[in-house]
mmCIF file with all atom_site columns, C-alpha atoms in Angstrom:
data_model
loop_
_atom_site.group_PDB
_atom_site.id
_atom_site.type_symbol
_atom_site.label_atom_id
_atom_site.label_alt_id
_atom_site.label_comp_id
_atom_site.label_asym_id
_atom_site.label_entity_id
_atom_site.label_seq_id
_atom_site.pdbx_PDB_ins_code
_atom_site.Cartn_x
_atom_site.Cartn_y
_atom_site.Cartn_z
_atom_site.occupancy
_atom_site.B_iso_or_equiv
_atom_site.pdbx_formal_charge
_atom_site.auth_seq_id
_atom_site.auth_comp_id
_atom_site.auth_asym_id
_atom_site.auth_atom_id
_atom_site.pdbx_PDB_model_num
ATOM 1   C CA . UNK J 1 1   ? 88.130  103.470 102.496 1.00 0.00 ? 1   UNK J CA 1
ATOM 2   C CA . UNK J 1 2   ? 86.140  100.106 102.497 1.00 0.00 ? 2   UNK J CA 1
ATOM 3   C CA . UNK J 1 3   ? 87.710  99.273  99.352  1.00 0.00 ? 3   UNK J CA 1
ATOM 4   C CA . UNK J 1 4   ? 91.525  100.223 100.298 1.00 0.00 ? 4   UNK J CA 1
ATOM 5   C CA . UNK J 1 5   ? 90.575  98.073  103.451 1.00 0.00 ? 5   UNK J CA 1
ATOM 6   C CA . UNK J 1 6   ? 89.643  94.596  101.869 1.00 0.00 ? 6   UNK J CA 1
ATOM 7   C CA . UNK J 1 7   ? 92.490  94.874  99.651  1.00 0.00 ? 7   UNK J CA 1
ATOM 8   C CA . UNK J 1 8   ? 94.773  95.046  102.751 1.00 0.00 ? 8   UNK J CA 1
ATOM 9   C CA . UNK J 1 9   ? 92.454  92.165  104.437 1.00 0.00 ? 9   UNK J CA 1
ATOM 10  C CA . UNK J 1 10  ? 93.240  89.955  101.816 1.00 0.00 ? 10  UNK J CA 1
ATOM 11  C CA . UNK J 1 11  ? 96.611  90.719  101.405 1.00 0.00 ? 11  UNK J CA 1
ATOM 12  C CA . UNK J 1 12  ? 97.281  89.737  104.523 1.00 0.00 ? 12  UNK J CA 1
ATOM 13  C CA . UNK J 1 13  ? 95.367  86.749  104.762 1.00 0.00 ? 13  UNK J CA 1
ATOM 14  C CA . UNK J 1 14  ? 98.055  83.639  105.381 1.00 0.00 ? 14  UNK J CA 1
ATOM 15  C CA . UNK J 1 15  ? 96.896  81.617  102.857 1.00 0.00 ? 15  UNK J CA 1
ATOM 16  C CA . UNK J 1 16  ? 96.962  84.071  99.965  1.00 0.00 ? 16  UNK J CA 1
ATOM 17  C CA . UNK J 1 17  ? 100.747 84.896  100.852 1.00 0.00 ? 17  UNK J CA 1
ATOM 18  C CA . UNK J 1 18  ? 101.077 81.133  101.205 1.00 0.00 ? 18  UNK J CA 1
ATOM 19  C CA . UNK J 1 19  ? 99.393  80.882  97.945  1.00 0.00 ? 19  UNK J CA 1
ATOM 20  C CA . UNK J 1 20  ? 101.463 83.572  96.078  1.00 0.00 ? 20  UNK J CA 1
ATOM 21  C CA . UNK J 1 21  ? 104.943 82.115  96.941  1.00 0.00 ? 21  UNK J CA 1
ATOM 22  C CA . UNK J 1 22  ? 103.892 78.430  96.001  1.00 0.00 ? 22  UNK J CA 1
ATOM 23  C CA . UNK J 1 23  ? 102.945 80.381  92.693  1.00 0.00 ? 23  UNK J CA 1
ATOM 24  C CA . UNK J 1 24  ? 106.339 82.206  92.506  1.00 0.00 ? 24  UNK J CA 1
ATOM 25  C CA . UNK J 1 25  ? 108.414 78.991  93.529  1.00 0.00 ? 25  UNK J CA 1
ATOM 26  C CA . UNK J 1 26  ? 106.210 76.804  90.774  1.00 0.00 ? 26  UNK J CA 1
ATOM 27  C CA . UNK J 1 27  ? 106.207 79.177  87.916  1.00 0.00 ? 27  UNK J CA 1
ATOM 28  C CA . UNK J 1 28  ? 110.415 79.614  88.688  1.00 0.00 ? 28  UNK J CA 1
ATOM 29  C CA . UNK J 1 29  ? 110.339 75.759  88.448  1.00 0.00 ? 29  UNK J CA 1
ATOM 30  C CA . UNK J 1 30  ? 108.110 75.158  85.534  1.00 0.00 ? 30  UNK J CA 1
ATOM 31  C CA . UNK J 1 31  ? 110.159 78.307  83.208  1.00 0.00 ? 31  UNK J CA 1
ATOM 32  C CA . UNK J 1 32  ? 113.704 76.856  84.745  1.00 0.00 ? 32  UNK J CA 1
ATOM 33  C CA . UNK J 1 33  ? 114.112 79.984  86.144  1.00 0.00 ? 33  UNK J CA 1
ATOM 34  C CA . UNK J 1 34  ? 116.268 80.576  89.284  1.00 0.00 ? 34  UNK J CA 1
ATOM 35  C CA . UNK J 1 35  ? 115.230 84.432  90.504  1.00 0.00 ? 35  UNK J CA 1
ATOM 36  C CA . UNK J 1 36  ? 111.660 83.169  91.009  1.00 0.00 ? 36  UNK J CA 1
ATOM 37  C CA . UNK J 1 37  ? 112.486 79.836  92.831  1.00 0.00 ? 37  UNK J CA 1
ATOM 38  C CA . UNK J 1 38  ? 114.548 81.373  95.121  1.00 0.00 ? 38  UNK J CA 1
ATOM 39  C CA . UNK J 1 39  ? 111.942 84.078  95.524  1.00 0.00 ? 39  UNK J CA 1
ATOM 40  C CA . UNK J 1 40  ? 109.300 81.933  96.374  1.00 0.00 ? 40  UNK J CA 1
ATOM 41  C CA . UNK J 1 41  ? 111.593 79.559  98.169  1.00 0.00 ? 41  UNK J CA 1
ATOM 42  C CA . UNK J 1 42  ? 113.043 82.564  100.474 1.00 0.00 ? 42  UNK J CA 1
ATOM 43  C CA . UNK J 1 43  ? 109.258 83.906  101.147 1.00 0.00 ? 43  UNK J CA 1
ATOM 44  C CA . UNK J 1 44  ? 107.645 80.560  101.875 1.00 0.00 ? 44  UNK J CA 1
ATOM 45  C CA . UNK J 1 45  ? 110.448 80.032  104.331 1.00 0.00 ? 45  UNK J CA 1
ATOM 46  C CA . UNK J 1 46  ? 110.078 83.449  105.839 1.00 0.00 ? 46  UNK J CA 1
ATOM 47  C CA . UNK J 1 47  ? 106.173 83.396  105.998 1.00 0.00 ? 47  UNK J CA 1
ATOM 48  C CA . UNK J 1 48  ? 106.446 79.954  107.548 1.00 0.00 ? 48  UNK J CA 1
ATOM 49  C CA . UNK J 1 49  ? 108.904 81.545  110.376 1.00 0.00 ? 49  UNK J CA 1
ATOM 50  C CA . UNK J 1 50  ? 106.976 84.618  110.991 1.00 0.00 ? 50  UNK J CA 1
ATOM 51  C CA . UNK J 1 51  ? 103.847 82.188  110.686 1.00 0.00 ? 51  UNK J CA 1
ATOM 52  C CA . UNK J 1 52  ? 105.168 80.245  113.842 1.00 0.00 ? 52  UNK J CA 1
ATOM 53  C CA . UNK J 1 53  ? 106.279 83.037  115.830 1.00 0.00 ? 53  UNK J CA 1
ATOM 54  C CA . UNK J 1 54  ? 103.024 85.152  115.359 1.00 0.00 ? 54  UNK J CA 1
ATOM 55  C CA . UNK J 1 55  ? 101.120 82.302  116.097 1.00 0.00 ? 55  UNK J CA 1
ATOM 56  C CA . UNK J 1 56  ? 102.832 81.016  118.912 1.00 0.00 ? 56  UNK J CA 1
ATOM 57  C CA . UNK J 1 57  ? 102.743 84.464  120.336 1.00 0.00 ? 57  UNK J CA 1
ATOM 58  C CA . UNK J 1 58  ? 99.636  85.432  120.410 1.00 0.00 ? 58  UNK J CA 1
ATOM 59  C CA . UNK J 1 59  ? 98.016  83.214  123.067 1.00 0.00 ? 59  UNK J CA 1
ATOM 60  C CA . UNK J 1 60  ? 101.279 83.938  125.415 1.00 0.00 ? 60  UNK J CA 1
ATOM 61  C CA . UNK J 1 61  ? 101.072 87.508  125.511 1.00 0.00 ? 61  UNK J CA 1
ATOM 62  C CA . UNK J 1 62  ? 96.868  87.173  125.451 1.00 0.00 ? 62  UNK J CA 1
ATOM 63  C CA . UNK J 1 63  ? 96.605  91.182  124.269 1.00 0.00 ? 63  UNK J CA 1
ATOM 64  C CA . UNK J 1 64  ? 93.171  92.345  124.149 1.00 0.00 ? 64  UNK J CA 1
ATOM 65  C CA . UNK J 1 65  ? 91.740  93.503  121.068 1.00 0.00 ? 65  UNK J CA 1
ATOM 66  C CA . UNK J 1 66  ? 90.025  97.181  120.808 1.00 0.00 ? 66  UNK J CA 1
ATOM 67  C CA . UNK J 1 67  ? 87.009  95.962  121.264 1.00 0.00 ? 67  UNK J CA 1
ATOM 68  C CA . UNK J 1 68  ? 86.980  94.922  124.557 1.00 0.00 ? 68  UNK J CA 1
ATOM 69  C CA . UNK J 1 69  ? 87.276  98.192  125.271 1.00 0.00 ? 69  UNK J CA 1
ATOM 70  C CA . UNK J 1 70  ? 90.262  96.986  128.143 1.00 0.00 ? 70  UNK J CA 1
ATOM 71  C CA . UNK J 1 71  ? 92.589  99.159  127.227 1.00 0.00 ? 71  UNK J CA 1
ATOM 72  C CA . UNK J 1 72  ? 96.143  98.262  125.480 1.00 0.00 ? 72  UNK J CA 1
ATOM 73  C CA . UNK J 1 73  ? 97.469  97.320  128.417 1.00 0.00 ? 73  UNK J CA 1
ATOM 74  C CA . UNK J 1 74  ? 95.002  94.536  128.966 1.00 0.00 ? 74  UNK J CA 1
ATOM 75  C CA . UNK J 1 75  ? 96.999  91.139  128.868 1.00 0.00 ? 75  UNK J CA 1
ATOM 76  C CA . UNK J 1 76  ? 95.889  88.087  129.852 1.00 0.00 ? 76  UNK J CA 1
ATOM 77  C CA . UNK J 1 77  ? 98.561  85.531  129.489 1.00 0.00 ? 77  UNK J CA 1
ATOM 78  C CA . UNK J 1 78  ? 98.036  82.044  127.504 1.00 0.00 ? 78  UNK J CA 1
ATOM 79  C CA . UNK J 1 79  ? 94.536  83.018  126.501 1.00 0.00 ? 79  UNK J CA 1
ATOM 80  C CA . UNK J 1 80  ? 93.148  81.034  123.529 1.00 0.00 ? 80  UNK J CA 1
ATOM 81  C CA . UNK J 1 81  ? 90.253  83.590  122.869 1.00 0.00 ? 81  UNK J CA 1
ATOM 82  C CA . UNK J 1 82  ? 90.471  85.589  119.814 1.00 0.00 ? 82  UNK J CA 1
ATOM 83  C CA . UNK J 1 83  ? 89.171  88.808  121.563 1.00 0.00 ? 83  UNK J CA 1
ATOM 84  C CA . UNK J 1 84  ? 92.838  88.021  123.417 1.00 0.00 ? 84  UNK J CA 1
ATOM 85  C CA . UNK J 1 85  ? 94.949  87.569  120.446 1.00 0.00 ? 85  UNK J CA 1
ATOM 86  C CA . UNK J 1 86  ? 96.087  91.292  119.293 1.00 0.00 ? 86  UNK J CA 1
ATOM 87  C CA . UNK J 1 87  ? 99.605  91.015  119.327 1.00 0.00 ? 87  UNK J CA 1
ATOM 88  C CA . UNK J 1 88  ? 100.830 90.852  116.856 1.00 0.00 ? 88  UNK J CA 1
ATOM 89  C CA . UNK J 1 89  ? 99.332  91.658  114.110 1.00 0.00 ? 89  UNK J CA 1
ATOM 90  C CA . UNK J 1 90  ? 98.968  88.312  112.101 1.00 0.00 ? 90  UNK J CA 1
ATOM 91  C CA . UNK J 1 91  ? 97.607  90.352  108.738 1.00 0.00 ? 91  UNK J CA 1
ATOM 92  C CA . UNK J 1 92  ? 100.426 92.799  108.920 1.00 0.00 ? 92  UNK J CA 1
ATOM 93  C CA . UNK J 1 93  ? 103.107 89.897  109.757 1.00 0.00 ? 93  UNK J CA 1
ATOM 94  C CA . UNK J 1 94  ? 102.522 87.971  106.929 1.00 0.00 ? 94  UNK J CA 1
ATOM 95  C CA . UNK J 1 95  ? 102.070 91.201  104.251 1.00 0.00 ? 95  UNK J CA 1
ATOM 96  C CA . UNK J 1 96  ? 105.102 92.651  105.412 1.00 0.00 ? 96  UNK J CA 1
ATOM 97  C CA . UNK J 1 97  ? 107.083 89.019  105.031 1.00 0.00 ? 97  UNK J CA 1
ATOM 98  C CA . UNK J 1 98  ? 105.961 88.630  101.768 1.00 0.00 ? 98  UNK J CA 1
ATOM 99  C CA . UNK J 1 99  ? 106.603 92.768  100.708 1.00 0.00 ? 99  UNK J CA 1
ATOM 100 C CA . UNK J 1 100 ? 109.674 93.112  102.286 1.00 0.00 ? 100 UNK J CA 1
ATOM 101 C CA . UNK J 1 101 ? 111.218 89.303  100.452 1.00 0.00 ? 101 UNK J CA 1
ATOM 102 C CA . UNK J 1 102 ? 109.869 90.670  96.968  1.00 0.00 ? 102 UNK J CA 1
ATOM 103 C CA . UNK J 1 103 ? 111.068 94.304  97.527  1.00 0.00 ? 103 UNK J CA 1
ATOM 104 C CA . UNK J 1 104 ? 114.396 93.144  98.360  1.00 0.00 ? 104 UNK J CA 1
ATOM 105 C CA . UNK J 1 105 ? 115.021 90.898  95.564  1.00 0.00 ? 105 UNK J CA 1
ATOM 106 C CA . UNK J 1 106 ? 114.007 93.483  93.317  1.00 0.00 ? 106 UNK J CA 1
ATOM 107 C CA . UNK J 1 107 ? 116.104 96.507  91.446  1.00 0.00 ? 107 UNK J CA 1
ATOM 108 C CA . UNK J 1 108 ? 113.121 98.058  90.267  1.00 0.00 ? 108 UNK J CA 1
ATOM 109 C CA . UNK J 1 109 ? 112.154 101.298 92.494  1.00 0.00 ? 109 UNK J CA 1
ATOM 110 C CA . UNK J 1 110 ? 108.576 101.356 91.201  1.00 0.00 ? 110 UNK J CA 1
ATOM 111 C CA . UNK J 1 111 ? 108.151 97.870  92.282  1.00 0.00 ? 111 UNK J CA 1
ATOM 112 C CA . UNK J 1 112 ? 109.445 98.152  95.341  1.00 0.00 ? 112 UNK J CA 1
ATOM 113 C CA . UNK J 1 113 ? 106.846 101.029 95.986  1.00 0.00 ? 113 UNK J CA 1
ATOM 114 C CA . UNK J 1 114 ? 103.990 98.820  95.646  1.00 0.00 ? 114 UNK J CA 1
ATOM 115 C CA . UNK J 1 115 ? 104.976 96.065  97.482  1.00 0.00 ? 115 UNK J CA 1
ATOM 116 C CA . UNK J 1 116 ? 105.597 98.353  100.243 1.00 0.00 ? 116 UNK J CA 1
ATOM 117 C CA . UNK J 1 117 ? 102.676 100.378 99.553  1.00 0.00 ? 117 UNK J CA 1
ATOM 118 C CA . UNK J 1 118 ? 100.028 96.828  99.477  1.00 0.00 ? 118 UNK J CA 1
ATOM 119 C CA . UNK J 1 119 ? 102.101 96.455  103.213 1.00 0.00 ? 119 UNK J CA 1
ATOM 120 C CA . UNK J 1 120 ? 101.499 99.561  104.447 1.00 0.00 ? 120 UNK J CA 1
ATOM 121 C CA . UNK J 1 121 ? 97.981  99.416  103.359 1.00 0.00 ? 121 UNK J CA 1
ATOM 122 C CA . UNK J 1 122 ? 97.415  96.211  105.629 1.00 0.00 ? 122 UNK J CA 1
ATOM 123 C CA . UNK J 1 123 ? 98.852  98.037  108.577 1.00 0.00 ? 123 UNK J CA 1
ATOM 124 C CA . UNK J 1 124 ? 96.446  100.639 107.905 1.00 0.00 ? 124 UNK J CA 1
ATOM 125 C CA . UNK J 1 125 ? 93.491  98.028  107.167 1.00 0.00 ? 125 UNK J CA 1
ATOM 126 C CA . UNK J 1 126 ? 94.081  96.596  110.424 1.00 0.00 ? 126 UNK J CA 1
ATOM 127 C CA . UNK J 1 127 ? 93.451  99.820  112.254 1.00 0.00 ? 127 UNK J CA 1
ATOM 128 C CA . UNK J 1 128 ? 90.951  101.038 110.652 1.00 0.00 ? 128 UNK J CA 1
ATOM 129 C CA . UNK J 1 129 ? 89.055  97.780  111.298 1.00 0.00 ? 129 UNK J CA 1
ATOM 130 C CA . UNK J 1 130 ? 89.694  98.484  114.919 1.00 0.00 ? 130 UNK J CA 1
ATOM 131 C CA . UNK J 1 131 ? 90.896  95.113  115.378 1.00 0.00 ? 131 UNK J CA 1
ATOM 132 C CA . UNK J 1 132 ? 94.598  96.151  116.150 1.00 0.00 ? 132 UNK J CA 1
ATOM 133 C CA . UNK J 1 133 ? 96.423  98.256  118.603 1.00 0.00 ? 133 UNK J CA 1
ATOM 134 C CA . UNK J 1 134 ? 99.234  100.240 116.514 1.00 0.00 ? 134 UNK J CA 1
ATOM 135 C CA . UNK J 1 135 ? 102.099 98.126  118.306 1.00 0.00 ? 135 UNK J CA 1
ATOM 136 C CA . UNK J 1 136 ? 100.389 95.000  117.259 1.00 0.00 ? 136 UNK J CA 1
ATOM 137 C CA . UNK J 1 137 ? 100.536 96.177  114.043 1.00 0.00 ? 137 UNK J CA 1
ATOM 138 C CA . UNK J 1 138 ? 104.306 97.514  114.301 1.00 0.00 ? 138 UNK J CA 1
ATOM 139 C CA . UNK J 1 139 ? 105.260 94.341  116.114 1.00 0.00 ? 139 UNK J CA 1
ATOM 140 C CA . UNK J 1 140 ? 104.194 92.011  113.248 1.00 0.00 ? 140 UNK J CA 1
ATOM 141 C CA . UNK J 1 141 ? 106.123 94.596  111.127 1.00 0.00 ? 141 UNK J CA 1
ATOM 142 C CA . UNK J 1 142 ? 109.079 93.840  112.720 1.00 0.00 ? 142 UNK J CA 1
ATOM 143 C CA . UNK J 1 143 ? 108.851 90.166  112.546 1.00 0.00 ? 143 UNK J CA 1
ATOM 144 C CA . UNK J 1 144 ? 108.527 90.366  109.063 1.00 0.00 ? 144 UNK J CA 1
ATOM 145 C CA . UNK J 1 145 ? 111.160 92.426  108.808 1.00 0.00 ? 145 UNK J CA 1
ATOM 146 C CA . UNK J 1 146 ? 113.054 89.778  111.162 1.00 0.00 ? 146 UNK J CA 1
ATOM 147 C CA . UNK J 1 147 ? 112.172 86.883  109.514 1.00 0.00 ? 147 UNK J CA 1
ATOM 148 C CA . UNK J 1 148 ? 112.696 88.045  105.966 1.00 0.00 ? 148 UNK J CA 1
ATOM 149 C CA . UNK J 1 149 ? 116.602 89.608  106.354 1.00 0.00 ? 149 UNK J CA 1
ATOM 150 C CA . UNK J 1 150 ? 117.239 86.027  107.947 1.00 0.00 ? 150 UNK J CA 1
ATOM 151 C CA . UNK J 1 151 ? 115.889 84.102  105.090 1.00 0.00 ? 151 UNK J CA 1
ATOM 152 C CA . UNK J 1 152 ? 117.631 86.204  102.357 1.00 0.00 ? 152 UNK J CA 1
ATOM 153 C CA . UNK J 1 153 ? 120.939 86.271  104.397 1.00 0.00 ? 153 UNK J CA 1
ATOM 154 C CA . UNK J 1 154 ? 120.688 81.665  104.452 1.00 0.00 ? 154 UNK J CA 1
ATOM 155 C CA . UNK J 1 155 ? 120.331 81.858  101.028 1.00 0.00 ? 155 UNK J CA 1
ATOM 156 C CA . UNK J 1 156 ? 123.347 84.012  100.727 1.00 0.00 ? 156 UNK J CA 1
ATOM 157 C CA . UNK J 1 157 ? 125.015 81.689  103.223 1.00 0.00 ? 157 UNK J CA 1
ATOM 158 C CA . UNK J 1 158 ? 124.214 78.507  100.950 1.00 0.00 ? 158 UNK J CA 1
ATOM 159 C CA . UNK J 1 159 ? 125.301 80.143  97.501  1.00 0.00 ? 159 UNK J CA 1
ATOM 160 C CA . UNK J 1 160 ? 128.886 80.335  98.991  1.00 0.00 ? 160 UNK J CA 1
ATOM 161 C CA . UNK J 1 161 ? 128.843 76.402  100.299 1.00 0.00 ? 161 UNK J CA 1
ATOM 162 C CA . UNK J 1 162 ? 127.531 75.233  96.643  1.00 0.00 ? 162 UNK J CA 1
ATOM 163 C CA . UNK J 1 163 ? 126.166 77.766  93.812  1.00 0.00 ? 163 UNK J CA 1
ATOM 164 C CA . UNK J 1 164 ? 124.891 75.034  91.915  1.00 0.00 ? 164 UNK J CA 1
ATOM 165 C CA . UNK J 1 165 ? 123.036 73.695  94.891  1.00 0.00 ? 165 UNK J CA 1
ATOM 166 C CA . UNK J 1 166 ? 119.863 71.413  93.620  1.00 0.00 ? 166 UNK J CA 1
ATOM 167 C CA . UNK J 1 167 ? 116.543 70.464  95.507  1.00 0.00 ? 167 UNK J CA 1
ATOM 168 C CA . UNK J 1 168 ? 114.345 67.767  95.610  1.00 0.00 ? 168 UNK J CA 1
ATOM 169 C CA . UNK J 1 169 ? 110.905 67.344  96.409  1.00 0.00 ? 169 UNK J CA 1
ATOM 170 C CA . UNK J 1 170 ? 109.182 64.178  97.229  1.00 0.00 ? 170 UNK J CA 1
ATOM 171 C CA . UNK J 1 171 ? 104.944 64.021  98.445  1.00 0.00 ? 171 UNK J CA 1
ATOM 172 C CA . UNK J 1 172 ? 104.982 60.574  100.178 1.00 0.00 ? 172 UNK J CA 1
ATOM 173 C CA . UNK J 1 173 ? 101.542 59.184  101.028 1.00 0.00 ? 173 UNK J CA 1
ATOM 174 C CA . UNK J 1 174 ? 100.769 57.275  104.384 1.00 0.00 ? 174 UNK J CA 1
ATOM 175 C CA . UNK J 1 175 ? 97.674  56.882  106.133 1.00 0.00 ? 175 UNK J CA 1
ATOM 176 C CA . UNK J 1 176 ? 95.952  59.736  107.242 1.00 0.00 ? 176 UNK J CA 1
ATOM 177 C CA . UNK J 1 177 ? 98.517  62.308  105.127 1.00 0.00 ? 177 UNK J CA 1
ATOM 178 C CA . UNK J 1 178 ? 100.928 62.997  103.036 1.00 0.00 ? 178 UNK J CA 1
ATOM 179 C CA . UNK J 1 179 ? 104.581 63.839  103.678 1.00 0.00 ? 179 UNK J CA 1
ATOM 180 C CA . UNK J 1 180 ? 106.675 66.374  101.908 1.00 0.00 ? 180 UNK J CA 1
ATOM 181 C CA . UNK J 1 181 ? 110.182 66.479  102.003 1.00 0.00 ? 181 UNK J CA 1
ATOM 182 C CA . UNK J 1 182 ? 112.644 68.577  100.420 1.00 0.00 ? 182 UNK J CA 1
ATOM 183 C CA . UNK J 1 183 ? 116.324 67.089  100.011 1.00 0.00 ? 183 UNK J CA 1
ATOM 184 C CA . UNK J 1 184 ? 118.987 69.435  98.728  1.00 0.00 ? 184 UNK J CA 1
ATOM 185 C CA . UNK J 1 185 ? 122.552 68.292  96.933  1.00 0.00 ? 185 UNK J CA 1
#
């Protein structure tokens, strides 16, 4: 199972979901084509909102983690420690985001299998690490799930207002950072 688990790990992991629909949006832009900017476009937006709400939720609700060995009913609010961060489930949050966006915008069955499958087994991988309660895990689920219908229901939205809708991207620099800013006509 210690294999099936570090797939889920890493599936999970922000940064490779972050890094996977930067992929999706460049390759779309770099081939012209539209399916996989608006793919990655509509899954960085939704990771990004689940992103914020997991995060910002986790300290509020200060859920302990197994173990502590406090029970699930152990909260202690606006608690910064990670052994106080279970819920939700960041992992399953952000695989779930980025399952549920590709899933949808795909007609293939067998496809949508295993992105729901490489979800499901970051749920599990979460558990079986006993580092999740199973609401935690449900919870970031349902975020996803959240998130997701609400970023493929604005782009909806915005193909009725203009279909040939275009975006720009700008990277400014300025001391200490760089700006980026997206401008769409």
């Amino acid at each position: 199972m210690d294999d099936i688990n570090t797939v889920g790990y890493y599936y999970g992991k922000p940064y490779i979901t972050f890094l996977f629909s930067g992929a999706i949006y460049s390759v779309g832009v770099l081939s012209k084509n539209q399916w996989l900017r608006e793919t990655g476009l509509i899954m960085g937006t939704a990771l990004i909102s689940a992103g914020i709400l997991e995060i910002g939720l986790k300290p509020l609700i200060g859920r302990a983690r197994p173990p502590t060995e406090t029970g699930n009913y152990d909260l202690t609010f606006f608690n910064m420690k990670p052994a106080y961060q279970s819920f939700p489930s960041g992992h399953a949050a952000m695989a779930f985001t980025a399952s549920l966006v590709l899933a949808k915008r795909s007609k293939c069955v067998h496809v949508k299998i295993f992105f729901y499958s490489l979800a499901t087994t970051t749920a599990i991988c979460r558990l079986y690490s006993d580092v999740h309660w199973v609401s935690d895990v449900a919870f970031g689920g349902v975020l996803a799930w959240y998130c997701s219908e609400v970023a493929l229901k604005r782009l909806q939205q915005n193909r009725f207002k203009n279909p040939h809708q275009k975006s720009i991207w700008s990277v400014t620099p300025y001391p200490g950072g760089l700006s980026l800013r997206a401008t769409f006509k």
